[in-house]
PDB file of C-alpha atoms in Angstrom:
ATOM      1  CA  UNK A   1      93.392  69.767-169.131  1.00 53.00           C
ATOM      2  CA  UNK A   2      92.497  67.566-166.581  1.00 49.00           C
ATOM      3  CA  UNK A   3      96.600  65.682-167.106  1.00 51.00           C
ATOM      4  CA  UNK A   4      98.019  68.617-166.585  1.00 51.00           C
ATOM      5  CA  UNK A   5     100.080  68.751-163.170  1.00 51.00           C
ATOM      6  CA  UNK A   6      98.794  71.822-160.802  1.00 54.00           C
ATOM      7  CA  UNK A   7     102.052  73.938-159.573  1.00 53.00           C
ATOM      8  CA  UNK A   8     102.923  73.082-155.383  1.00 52.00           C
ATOM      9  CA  UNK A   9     100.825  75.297-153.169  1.00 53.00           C
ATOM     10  CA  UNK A  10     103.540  76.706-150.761  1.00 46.00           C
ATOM     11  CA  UNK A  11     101.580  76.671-148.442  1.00 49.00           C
ATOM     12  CA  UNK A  12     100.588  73.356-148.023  1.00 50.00           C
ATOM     13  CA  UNK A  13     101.444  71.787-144.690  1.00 47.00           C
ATOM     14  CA  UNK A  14     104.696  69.142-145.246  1.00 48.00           C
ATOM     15  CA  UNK A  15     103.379  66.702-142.502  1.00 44.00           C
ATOM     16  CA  UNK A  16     106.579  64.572-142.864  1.00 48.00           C
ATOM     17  CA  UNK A  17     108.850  67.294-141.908  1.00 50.00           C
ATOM     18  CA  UNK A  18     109.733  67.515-138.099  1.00 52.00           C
ATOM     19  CA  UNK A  19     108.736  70.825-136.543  1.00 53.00           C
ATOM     20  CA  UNK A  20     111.599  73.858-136.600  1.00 56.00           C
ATOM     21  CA  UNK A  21     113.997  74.123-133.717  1.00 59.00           C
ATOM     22  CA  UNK A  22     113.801  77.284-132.135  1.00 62.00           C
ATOM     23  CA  UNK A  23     117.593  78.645-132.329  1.00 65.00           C
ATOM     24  CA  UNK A  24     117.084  80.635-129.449  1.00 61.00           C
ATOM     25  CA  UNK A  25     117.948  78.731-126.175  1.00 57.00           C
ATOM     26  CA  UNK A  26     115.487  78.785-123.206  1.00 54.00           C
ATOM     27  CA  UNK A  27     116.020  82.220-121.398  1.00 48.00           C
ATOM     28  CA  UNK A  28     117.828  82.209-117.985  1.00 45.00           C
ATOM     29  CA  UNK A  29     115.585  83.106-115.711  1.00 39.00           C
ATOM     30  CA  UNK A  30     118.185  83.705-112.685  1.00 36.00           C
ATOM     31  CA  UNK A  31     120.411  85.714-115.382  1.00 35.00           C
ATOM     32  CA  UNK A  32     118.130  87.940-117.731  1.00 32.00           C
ATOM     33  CA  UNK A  33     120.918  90.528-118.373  1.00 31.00           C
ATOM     34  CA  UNK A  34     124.320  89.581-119.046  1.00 35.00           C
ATOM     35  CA  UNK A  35     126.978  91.818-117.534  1.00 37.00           C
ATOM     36  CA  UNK A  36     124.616  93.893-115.552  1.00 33.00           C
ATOM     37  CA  UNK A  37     123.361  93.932-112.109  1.00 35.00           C
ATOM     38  CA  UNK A  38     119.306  95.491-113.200  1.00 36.00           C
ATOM     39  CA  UNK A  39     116.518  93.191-113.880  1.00 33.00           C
ATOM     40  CA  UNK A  40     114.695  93.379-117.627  1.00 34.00           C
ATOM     41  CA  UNK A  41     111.266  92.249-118.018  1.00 33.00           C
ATOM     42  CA  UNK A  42     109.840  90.630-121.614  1.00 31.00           C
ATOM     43  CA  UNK A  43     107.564  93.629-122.158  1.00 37.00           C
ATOM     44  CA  UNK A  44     110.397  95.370-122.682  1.00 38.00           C
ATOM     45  CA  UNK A  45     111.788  93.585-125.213  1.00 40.00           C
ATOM     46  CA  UNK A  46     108.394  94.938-127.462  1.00 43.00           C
ATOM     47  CA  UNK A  47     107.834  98.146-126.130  1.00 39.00           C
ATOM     48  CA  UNK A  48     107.705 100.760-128.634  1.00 45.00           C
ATOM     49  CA  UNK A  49     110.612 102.660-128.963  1.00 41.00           C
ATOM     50  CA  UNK A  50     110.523 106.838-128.436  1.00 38.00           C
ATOM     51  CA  UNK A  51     112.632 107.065-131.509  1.00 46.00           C
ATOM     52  CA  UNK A  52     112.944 105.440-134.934  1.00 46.00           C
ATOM     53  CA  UNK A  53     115.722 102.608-134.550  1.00 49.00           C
ATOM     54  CA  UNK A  54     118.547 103.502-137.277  1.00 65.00           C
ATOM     55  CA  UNK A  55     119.755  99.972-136.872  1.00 82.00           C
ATOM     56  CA  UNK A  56     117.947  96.845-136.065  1.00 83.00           C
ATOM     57  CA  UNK A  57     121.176  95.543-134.717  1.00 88.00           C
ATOM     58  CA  UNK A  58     120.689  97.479-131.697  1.00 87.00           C
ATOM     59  CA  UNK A  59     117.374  95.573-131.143  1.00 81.00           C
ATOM     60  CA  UNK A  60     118.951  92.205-131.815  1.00 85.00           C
ATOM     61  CA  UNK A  61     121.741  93.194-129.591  1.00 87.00           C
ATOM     62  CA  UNK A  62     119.477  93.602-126.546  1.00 84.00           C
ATOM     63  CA  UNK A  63     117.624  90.014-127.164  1.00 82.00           C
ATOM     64  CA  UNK A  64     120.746  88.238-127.537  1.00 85.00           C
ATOM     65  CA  UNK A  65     122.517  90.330-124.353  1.00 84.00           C
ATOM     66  CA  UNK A  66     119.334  89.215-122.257  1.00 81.00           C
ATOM     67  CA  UNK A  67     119.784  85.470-123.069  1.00 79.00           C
ATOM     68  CA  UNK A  68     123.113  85.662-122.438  1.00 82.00           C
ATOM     69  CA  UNK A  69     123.971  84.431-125.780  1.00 83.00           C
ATOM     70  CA  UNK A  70     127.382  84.828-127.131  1.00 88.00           C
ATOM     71  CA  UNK A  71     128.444  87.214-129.770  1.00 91.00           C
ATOM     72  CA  UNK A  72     130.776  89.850-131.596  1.00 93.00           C
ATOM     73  CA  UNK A  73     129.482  93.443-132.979  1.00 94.00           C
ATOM     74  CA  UNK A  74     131.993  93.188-135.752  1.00 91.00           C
ATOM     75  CA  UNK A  75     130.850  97.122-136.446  1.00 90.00           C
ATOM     76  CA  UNK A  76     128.057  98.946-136.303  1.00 91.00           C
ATOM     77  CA  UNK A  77     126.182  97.231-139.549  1.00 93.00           C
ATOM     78  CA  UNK A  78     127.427  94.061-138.445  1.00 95.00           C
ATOM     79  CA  UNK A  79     126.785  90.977-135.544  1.00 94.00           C
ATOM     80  CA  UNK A  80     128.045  87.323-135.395  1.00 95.00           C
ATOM     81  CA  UNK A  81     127.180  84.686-133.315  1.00 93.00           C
ATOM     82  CA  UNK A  82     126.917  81.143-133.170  1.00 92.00           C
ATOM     83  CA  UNK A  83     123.754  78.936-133.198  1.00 91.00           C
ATOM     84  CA  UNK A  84     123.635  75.505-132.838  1.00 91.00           C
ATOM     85  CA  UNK A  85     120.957  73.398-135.294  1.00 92.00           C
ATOM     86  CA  UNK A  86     120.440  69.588-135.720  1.00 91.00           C
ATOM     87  CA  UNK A  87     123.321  68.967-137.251  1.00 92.00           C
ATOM     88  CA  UNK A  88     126.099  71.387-136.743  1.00 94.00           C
ATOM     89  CA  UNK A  89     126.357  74.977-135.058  1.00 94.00           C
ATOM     90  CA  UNK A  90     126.433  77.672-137.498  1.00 96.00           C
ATOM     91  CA  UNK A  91     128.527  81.190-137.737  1.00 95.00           C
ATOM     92  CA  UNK A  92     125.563  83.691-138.256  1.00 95.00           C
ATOM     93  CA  UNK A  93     126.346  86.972-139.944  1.00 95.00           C
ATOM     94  CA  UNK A  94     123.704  89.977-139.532  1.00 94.00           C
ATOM     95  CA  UNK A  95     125.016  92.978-141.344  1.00 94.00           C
ATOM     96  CA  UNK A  96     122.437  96.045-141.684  1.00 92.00           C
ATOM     97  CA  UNK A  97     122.294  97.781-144.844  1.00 90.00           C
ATOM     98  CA  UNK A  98     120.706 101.027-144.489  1.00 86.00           C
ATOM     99  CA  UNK A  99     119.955 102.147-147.976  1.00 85.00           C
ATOM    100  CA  UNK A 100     117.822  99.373-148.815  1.00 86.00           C
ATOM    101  CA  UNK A 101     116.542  99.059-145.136  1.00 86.00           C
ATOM    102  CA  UNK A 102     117.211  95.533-145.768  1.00 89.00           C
ATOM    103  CA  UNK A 103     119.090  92.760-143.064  1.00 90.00           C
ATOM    104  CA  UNK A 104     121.429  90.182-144.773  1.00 93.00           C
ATOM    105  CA  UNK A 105     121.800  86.914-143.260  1.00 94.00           C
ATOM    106  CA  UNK A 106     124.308  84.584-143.390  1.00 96.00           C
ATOM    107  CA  UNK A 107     124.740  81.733-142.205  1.00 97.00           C
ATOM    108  CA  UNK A 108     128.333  79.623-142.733  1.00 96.00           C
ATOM    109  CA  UNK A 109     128.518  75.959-142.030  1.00 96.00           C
ATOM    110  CA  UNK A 110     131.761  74.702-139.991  1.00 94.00           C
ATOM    111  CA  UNK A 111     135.473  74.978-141.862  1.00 90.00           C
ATOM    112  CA  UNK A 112     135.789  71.366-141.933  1.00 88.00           C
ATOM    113  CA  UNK A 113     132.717  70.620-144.240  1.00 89.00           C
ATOM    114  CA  UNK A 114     134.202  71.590-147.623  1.00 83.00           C
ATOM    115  CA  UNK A 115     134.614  68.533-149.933  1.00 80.00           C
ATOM    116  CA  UNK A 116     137.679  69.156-151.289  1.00 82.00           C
ATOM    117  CA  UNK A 117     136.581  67.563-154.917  1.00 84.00           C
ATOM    118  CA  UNK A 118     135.014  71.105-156.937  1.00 85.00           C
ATOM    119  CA  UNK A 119     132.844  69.063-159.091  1.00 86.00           C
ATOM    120  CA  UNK A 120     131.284  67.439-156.040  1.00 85.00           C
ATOM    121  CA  UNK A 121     130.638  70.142-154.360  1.00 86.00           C
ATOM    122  CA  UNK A 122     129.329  71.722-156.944  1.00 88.00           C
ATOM    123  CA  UNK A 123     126.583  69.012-157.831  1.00 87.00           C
ATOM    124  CA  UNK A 124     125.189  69.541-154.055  1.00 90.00           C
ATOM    125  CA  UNK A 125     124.740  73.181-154.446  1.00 91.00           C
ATOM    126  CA  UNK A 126     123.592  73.284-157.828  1.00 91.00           C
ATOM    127  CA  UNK A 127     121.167  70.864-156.954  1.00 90.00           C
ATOM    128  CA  UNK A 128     120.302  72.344-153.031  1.00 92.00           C
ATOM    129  CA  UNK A 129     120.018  76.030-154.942  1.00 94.00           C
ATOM    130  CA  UNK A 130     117.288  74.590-157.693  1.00 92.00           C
ATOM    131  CA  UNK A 131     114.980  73.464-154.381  1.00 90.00           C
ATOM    132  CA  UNK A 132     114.976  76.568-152.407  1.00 91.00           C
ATOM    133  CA  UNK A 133     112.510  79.365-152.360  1.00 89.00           C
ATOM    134  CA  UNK A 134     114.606  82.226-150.742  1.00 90.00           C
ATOM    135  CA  UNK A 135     118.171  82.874-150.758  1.00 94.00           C
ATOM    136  CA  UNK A 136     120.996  80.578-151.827  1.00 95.00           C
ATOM    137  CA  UNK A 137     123.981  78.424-151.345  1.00 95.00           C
ATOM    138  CA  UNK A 138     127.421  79.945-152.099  1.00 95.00           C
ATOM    139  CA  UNK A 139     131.431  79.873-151.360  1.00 90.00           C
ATOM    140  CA  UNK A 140     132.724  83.113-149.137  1.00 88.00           C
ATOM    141  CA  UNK A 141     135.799  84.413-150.063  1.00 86.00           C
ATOM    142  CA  UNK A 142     137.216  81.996-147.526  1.00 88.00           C
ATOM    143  CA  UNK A 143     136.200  79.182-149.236  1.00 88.00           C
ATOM    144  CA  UNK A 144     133.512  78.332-147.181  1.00 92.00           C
ATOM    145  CA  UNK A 145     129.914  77.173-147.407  1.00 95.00           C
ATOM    146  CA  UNK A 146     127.391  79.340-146.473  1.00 96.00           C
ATOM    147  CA  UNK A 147     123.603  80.122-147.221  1.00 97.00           C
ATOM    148  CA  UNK A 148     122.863  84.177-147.491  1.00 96.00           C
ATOM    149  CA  UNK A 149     119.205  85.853-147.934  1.00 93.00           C
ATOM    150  CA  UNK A 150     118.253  89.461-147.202  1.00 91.00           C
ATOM    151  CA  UNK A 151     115.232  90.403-146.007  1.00 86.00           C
ATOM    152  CA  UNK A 152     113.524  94.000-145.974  1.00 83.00           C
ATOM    153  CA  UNK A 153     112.864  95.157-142.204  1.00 79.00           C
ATOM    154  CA  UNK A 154     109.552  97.577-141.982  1.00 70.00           C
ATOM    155  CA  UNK A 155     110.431 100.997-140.359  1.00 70.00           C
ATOM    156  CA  UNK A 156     108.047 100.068-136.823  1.00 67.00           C
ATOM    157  CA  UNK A 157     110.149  96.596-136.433  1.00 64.00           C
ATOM    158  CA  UNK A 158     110.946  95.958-133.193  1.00 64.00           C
ATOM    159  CA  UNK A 159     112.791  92.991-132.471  1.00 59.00           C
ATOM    160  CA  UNK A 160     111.925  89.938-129.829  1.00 64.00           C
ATOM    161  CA  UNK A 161     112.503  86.566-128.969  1.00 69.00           C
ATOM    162  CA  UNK A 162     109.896  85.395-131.356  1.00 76.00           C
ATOM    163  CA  UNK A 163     111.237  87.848-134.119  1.00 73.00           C
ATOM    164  CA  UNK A 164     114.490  86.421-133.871  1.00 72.00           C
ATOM    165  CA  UNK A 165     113.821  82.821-133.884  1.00 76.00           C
ATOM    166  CA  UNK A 166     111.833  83.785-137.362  1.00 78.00           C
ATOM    167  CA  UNK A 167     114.608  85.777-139.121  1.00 77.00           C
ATOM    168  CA  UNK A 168     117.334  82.754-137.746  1.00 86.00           C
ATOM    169  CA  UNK A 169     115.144  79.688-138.070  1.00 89.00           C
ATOM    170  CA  UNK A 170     114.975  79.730-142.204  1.00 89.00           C
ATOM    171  CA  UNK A 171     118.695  79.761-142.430  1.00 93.00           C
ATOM    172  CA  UNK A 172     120.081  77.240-140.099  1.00 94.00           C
ATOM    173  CA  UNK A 173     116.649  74.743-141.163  1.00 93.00           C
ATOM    174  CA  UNK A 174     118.374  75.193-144.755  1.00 93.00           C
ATOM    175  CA  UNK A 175     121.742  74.647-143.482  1.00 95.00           C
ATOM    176  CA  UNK A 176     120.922  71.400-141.800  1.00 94.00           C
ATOM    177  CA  UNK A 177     118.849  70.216-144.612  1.00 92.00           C
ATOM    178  CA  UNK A 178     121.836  69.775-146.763  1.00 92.00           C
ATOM    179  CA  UNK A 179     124.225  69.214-144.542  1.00 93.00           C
ATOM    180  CA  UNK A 180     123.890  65.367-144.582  1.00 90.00           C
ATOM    181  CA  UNK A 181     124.823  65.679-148.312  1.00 89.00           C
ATOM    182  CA  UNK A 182     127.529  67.753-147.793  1.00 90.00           C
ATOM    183  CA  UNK A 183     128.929  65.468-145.475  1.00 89.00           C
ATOM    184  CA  UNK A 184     128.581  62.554-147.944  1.00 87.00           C
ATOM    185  CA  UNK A 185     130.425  63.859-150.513  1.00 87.00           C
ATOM    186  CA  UNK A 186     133.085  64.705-147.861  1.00 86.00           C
ATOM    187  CA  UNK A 187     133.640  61.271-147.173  1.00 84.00           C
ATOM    188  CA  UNK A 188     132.773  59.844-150.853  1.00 78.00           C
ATOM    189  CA  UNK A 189     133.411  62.144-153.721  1.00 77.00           C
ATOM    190  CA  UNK A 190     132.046  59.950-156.209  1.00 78.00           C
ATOM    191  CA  UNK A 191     128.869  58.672-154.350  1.00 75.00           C
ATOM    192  CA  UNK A 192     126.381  58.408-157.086  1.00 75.00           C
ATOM    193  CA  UNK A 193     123.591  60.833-158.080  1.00 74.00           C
ATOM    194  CA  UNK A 194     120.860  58.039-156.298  1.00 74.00           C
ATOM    195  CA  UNK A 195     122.144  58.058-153.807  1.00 75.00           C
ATOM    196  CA  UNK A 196     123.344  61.574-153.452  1.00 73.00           C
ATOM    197  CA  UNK A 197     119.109  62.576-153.984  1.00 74.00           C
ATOM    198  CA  UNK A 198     118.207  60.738-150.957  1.00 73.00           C
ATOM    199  CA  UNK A 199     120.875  62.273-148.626  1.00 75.00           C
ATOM    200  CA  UNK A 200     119.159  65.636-149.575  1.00 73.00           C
ATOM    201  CA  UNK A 201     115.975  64.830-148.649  1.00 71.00           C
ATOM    202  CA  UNK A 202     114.242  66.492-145.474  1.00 65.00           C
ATOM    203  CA  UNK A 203     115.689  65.306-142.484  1.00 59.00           C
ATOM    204  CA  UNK A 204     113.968  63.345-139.335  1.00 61.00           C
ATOM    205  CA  UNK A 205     115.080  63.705-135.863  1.00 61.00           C
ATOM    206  CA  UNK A 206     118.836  64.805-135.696  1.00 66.00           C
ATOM    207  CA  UNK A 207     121.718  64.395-137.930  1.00 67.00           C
TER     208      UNK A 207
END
């Protein structure tokens, strides 16, 4: 049936949509290693490792500690940081689960975005949830907005700067996609469903 509509090819190019930001800063090149006095080169960021890693937070710990990036090992399944996107910097939650050799990722948008009308909120993750192709919008037990996926880590994974910037990039992209929305029905509970569609659309340049 020549009428009938063919499905999206996902992997069609988007050429309105801007280009990811990388949410791994430029490295420091007069400061590779934080709290240490010995030099680390890049190759060793991907050499092979003598032993199976247990925990690919150990990997991720290394990049992060090399660009002198800020963060907490909660425990030893899970690492927070902070990563700033286009619109807002984002809490970023790694925690390893090691029966499913699988990495959950979450990534919480800032305390003071929660529109304090339910129904409101509501509408923008209903609708955000029914456009995405992995993971999902939900509240934390804190009340707080956050998207979470999980992805399964292959047992040779070892992680790098380009690594990271792939298992980061899809959540905080997300996260600043529908933050302008979010925002909106901050300010204007009752801003109308038009409208509403057209502050969830893909974003150009920064928020």
């Amino acid at each position: 049936n020549q009428n009938q509509k063919r499905p999206p090819n996902p992997q069609q190019k988007n050429h309105h949509q801007p280009p990811l930001k990388n949410p791994l800063p430029n490295p420091r090149p007069q400061n590779l290693v934080r709290k240490s006095n010995r030099s680390m080169s890049f190759s060793s960021l991907h050499r092979e490792p003598t032993q199976d890693p247990a925990n690919p937070l150990d990997a991720v710990e290394q990049v992060l500690s090399t660009y002198d990036m800020d963060y907490v090992r909660m425990h030893d399944d899970e690492l927070v940081l902070s990563v700033a996107g286009q619109c807002a910097s984002y809490n970023l939650h790694l925690n390893w689960q090691d029966e499913f050799d699988a990495l959950q990722i979450i990534c919480q948008y800032p305390e003071t975005l929660v529109p304090y009308d339910i129904n409101a909120r509501a509408r923008v993750l209903s609708s955000a949830n029914a456009q995405l192709w992995l993971g999902h919008f939900e509240y934390s037990l804190d009340d707080i907005i956050q998207f979470r996926y999980t992805t399964l880590m292959p047992e040779n994974f070892t992680a790098g700067v380009d690594q990271m910037n792939d298992l980061f990039k899809l959540a905080v992209a997300e996260c600043d996609r529908f933050y302008p929305a979010l925002r909106l029905v901050c300010d204007a509970p009752d801003t109308p469903a038009e409208i509403l569609a057209f502050a969830m659309q893909d974003i150009m340049g920064e928020c």
